[in-house]
Short mmCIF file of C-alpha atoms and ligand atoms in Angstrom, two decimals:
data_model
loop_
_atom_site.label_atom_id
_atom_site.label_comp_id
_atom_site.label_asym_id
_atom_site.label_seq_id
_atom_site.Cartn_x
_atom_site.Cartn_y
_atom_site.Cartn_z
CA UNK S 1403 -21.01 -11.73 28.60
CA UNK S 1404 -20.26 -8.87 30.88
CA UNK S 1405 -18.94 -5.85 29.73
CA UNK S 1406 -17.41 -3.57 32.18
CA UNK S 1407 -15.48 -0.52 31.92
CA UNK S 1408 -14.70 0.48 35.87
CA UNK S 1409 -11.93 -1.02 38.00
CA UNK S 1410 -14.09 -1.35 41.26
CA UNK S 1411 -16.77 -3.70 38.61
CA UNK S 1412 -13.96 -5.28 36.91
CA UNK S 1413 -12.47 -6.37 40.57
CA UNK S 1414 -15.83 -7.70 41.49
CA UNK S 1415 -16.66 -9.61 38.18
CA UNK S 1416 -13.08 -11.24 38.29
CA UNK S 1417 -13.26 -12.06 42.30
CA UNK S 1418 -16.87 -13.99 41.30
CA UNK S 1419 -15.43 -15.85 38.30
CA UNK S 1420 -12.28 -17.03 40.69
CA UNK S 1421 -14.93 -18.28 43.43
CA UNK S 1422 -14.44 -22.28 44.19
CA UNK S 1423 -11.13 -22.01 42.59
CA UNK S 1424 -11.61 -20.98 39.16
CA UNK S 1425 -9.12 -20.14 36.87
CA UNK S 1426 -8.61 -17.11 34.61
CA UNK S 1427 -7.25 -16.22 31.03
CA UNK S 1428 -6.93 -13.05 29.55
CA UNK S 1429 -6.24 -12.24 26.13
CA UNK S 1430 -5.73 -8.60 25.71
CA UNK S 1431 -6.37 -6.75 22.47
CA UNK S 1432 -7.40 -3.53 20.53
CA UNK S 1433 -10.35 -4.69 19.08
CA UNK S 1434 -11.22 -5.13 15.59
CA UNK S 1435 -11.38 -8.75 16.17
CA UNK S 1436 -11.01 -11.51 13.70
CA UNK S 1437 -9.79 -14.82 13.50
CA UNK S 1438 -6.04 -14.58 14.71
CA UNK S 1439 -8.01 -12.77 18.26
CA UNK S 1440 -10.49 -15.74 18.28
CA UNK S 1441 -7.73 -18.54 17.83
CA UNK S 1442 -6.34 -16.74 21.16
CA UNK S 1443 -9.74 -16.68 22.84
CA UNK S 1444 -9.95 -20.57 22.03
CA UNK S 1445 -6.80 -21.65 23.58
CA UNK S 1446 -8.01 -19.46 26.74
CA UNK S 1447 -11.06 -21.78 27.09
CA UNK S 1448 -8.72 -24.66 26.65
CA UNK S 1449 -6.71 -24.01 29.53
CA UNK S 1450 -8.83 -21.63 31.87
CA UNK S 1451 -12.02 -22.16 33.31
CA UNK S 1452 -13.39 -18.54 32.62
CA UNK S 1453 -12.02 -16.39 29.16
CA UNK S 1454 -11.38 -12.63 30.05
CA UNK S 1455 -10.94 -10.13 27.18
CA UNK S 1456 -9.44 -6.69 27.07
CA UNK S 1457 -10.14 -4.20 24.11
CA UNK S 1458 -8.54 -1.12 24.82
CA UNK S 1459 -6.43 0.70 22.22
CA UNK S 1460 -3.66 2.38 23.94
CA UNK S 1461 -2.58 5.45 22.88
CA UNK S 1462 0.71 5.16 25.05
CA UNK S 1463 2.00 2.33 22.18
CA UNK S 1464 1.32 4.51 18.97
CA UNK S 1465 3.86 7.68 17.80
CA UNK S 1466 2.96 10.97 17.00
CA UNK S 1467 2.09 9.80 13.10
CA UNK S 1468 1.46 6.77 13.61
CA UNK S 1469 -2.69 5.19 13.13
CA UNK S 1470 -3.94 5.71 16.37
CA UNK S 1471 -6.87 7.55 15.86
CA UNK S 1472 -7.66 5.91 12.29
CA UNK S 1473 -7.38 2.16 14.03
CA UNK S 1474 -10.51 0.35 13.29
CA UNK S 1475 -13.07 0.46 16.20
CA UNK S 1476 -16.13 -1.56 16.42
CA UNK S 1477 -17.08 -2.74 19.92
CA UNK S 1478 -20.26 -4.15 19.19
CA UNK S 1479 -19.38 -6.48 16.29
CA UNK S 1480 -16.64 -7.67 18.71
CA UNK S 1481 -18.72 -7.99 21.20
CA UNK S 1482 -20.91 -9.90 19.44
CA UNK S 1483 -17.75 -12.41 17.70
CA UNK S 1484 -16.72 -13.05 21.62
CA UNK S 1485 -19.84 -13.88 23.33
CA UNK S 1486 -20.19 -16.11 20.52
CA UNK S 1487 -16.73 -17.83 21.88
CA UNK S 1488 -18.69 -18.23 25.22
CA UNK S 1489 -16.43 -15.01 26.65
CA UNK S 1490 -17.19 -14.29 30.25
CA UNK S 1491 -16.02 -10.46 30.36
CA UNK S 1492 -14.94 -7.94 27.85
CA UNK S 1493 -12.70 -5.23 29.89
CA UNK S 1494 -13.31 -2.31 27.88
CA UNK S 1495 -12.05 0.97 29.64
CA UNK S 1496 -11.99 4.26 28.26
CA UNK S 1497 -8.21 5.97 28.29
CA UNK S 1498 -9.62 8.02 31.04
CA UNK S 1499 -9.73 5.00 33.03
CA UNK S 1500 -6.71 3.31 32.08
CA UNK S 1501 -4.71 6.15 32.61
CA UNK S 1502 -6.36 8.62 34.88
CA UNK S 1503 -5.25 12.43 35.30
CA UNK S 1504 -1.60 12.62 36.77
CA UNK S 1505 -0.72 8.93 35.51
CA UNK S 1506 2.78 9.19 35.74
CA UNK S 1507 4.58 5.60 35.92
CA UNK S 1508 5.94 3.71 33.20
CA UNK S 1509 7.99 0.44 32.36
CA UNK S 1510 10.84 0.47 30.31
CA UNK S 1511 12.37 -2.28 28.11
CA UNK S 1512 15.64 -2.15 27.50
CA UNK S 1513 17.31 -4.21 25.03
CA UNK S 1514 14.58 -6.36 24.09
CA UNK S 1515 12.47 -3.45 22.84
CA UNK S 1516 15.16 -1.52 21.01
CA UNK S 1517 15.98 -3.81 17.85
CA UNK S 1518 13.21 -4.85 15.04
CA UNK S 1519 9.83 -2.84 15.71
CA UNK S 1520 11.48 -0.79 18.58
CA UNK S 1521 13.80 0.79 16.81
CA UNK S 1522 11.19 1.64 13.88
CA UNK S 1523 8.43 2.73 16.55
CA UNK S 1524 10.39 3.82 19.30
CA UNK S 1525 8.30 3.77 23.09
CA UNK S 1526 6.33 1.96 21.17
CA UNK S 1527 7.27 -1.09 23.37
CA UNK S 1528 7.62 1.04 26.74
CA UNK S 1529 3.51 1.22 26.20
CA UNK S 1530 3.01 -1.91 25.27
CA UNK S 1531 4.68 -3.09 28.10
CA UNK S 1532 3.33 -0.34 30.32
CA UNK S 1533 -0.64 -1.32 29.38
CA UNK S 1534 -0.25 -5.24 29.82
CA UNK S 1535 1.70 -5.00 33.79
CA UNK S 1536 -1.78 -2.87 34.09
CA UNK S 1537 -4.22 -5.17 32.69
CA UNK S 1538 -2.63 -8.09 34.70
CA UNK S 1539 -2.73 -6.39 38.06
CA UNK S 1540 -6.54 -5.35 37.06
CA UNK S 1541 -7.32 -8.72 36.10
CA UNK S 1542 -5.06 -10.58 37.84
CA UNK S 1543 -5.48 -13.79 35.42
CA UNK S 1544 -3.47 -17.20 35.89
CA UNK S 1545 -2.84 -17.20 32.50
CA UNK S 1546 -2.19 -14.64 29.42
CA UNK S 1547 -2.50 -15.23 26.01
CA UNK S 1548 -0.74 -13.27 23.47
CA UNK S 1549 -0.43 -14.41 19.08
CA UNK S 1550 3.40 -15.16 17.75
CA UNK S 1551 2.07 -12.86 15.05
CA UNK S 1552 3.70 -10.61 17.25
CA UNK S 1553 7.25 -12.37 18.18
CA UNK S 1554 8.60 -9.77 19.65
CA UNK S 1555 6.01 -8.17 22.05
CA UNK S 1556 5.76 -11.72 22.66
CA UNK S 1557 9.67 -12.44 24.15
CA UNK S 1558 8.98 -9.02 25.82
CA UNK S 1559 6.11 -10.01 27.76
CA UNK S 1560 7.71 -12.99 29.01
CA UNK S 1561 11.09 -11.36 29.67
CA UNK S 1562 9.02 -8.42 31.77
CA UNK S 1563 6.59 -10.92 33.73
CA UNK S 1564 9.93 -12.98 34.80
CA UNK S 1565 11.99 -9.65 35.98
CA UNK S 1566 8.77 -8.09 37.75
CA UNK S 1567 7.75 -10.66 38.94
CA UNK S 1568 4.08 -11.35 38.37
CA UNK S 1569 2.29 -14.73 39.03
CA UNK S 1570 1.25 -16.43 35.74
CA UNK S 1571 1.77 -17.79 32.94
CA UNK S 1572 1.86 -16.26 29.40
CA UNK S 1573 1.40 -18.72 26.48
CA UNK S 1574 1.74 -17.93 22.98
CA UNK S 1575 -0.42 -18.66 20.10
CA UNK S 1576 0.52 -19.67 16.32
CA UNK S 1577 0.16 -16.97 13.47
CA UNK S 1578 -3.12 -17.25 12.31
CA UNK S 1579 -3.05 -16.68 8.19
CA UNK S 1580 -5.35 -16.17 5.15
CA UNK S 1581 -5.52 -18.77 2.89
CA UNK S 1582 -2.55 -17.31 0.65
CA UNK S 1583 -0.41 -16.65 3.39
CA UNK S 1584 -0.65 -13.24 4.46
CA UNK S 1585 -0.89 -13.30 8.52
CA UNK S 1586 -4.38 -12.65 9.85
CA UNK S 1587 -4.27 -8.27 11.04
CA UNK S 1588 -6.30 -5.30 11.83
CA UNK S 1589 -4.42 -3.44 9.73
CA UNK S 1590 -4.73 -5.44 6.76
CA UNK S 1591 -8.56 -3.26 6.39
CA UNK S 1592 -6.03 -0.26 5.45
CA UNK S 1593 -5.00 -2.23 2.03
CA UNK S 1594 -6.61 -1.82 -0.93
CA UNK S 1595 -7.56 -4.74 -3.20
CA UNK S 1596 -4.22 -4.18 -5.43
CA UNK S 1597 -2.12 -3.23 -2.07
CA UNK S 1598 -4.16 -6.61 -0.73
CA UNK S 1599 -2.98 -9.00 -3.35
CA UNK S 1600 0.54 -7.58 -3.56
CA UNK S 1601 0.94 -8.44 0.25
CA UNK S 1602 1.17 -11.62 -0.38
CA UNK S 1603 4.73 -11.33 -1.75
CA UNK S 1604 5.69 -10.48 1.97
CA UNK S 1605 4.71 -14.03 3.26
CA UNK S 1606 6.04 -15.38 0.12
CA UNK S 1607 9.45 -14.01 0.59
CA UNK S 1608 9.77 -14.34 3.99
CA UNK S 1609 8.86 -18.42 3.63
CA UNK S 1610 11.61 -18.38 0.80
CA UNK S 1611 14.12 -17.24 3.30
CA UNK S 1612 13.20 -19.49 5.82
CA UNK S 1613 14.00 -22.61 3.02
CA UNK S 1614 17.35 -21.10 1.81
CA UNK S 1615 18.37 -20.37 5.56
CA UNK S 1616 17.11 -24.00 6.72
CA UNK S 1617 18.54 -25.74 3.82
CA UNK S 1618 22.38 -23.74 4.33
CA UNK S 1619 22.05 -20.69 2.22
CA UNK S 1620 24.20 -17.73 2.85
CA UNK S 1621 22.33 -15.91 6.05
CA UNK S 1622 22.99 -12.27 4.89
CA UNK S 1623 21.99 -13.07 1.16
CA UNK S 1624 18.92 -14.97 1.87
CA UNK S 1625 18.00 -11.75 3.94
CA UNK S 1626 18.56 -9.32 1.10
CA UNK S 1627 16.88 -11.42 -1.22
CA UNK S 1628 13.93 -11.32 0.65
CA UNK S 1629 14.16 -7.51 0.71
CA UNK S 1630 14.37 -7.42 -2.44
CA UNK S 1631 11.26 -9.95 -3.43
CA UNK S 1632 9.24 -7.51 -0.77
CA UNK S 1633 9.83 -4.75 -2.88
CA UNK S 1634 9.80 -6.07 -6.14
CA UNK S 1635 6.72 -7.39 -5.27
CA UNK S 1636 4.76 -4.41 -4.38
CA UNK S 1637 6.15 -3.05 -1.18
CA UNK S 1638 7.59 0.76 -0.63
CA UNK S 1639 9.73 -0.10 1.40
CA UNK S 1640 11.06 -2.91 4.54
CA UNK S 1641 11.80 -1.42 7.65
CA UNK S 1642 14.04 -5.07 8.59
CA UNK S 1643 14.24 -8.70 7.59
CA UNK S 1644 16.60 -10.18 10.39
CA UNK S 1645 17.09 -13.51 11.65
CA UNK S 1646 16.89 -13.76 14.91
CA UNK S 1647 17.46 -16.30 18.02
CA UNK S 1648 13.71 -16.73 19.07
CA UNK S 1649 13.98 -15.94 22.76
CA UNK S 1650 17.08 -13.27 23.03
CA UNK S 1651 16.11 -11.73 19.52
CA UNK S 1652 20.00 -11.62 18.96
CA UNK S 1653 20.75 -11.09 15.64
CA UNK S 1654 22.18 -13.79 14.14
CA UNK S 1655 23.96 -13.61 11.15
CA UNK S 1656 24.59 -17.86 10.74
CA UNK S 1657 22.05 -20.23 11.60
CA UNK S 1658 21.59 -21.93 14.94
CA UNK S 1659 18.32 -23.04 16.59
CA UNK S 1660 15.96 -21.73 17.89
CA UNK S 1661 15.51 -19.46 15.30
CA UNK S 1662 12.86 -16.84 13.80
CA UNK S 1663 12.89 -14.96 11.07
CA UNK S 1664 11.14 -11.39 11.71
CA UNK S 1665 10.28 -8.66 9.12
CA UNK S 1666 8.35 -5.55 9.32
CA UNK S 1667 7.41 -4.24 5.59
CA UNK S 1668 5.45 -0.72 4.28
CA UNK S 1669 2.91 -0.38 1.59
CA UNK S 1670 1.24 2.80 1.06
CA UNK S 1671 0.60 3.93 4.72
CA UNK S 1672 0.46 0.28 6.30
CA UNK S 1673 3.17 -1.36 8.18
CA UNK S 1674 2.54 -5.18 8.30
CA UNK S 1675 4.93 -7.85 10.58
CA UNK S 1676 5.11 -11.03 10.30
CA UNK S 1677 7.65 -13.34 11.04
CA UNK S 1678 8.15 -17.56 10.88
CA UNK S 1679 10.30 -20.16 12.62
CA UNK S 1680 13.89 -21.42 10.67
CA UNK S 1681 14.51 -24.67 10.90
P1 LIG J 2740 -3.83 -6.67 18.61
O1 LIG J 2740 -5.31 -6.49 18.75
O2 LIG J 2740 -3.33 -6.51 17.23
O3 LIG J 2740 -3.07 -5.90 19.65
O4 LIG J 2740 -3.56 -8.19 18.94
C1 LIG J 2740 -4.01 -8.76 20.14
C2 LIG J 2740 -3.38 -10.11 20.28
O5 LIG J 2740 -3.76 -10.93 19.18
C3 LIG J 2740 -1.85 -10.07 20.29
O6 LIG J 2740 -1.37 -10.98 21.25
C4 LIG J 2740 -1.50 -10.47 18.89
O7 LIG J 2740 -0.24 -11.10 18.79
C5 LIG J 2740 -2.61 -11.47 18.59
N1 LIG J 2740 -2.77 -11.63 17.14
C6 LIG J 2740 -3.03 -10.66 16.24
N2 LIG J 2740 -3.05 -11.16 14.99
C7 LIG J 2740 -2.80 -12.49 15.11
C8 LIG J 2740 -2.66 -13.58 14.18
N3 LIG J 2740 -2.79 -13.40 12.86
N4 LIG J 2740 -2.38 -14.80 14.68
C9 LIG J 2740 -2.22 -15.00 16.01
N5 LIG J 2740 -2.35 -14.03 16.93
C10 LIG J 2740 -2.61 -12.79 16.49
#
C-alpha cells in the first residue's frame, strides 16, 4: 500500500490504478480506524477494482471548542488495519496541503446542513462538504463510500454531488455496532468504562422509539420518551431526537416511510450520533 501525501503523487498513483479501465473507490475518513471504517473499505473492494483511502482530519469541520486537536491520531496502526484489507493507497495530506496558504473557496449547504448536527455544530457541514468536493476532484474515484452512522452527512453528500455535478456514485454503508448496541466511533475512546456502559442506554432508547413509532405510538411522545431514557440513563444532556424523512431530513412529526430516526446525545465531553430506520 502506497501512502502519499502530495497532489502531483496522488494524481500519478490514481492515473496508474485507472490504467486498462480500472475502477476506483474511495472511502474518506479521519483516521482512528476500526471496524465501522473497515466495513466501508470492504464494500469498496466489492464494487471497485482498486480501494482508495483518505485520512485527513479537517480542521475546517470542527468549532472553536470542539475535539479537534484531542481527536485520536494513529497513522501507523491504520495503516497497518488497511493494508491488511488489501488497500491500494492511503491519501494522507497534511492541512498544509489540503488547504494551502490563501485557500479561500468554500461550499455551502443550505437547508440540509442546518437542522440535527448543523444546527448543534454550525459550519460544521460547510467543511464537511467543503473537504469531500476536494478529495473527489483529487481522487477522482467512480465510486464513494460513506457509513449511515452518519445519516445526515450522508443525504448531504448525495444532495451536493447531484447539484455540482460530479461523476460518481456515492453508496452508503450500514451502522456498524458493538455487540450491545452502541454504534461503532472514534469518539467512543473519550468514554470512560462507567460513561462506556451507560452509552448503551442511547441505542437502547433510540431502538425503543423506533418500535413505539413503527407499531403507531404517538410521534412527539415516543420522542420525549426517548429523551428522557437518554438521560435517565446516564446522559447530560440530548442535543435532538427527531424523526425524520430519510432523504429530505424533514421533520416529521407522524409517521410515513421512508423514515429515520436521528439523535445526537452528550456525556461528559463526548457527543455521540446515531440514528436507525422506522418502519
Ligand atoms: P469518520 O472517520 O468518523 O469521519 O468516518 C469516516 C466514514 O466512516 C464516514 O463515512 C462514517 O459515516 C463512517 N463510519 C464511522 N463509523 C461508522 C459505523 N459505526 N458504521 C458505519 N460507518 C461508519
Amino acid at each position: 500500500m502506497q501512502i502519499i501525501r502530495d497532489i502531483a503523487t496522488l494524481h500519478r498513483a490514481v492515473a496508474a490504478l485507472k490504467r486498462d479501465g480500472k475502477s476506483v473507490a474511495l472511502v474518506p475518513t479521519m483516521g482512528a480506524l476500526h471496524e465501522g471504517h473497515l466495513s466501508l473499505v470492504r464494500m469498496g473492494k466489492r464494487v471497485a477494482d482498486h480501494v482508495v483511502v483518505s485520512i485527513f482530519v479537517n480542521p475546517t469541520q470542527f468549532g472553536p471548542n470542539e475535539d479537534f486537536a484531542a481527536y485520536p491520531r494513529d497513522e501507523a496502526r491504520d495503516a497497518a488495519l488497511l493494508a491488511g484489507e488489501g488497500v491500494a493507497l492511503l491519501w494522507a495530506p497534511d492541512v498544509s496541503v489540503m488547504y494551502p496558504a490563501g485557500h479561500s473557496t468554500h461550499i455551502e449547504v443550505a437547508e440540509l446542513g442546518s437542522d440535527y448536527c448543523g444546527a448543534a455544530r454550525p459550519g460544521h457541514f460547510d467543511g464537511v462538504a467543503t473537504v469531500v468536493a476536494k478529495l473527489f476532484n483529487q481522487v477522482r474515484p467512480d465510486v464513494a463510500i460513506f457509513g449511515e452512522k452518519d445519516w445526515q452527512q450522508l443525504a448531504i453528500i448525495r444532495r451536493m454531488a447531484r447539484d455540482l455535478d460530479f461523476h460518481l456514485d456515492i453508496l452508503g454503508a450500514p451502522v456498524a455496532r458493538n455487540g450491545d448496541g452502541l454504534a461503532l466511533s472514534s469518539r467512543n475512546a473519550y468514554l470512560s468504562e462507567a460513561q462506556r456502559a451507560a452509552a448503551t442506554a442511547f441505542p437502547d432508547a433510540l431502538k425503543a422509539a423506533v418500535t413505539a413509532i413503527a407499531g403507531g405510538a404517538d410521534v412527539g411522545e415516543s420522542l420525549a420518551a426517548a429523551e428522557k431514557a437518554i438521560v435517565a440513563g446516564g446522559f447530560d444532556s440530548v442535543d435532538y431526537v427527531a424523526l425524520a424523512d430519510a432523504d429530505s431530513l424533514e421533520r416529521l412529526g407522524a409517521f410515513r416511510a421512508p423514515a429515520r430516526l436521528l439523535a445526537a446525545a452528550r456525556i461528559g465531553k463526548t457527543r455521540l450520533i446515531d440514528n436507525y430506520p422506522v418502519g
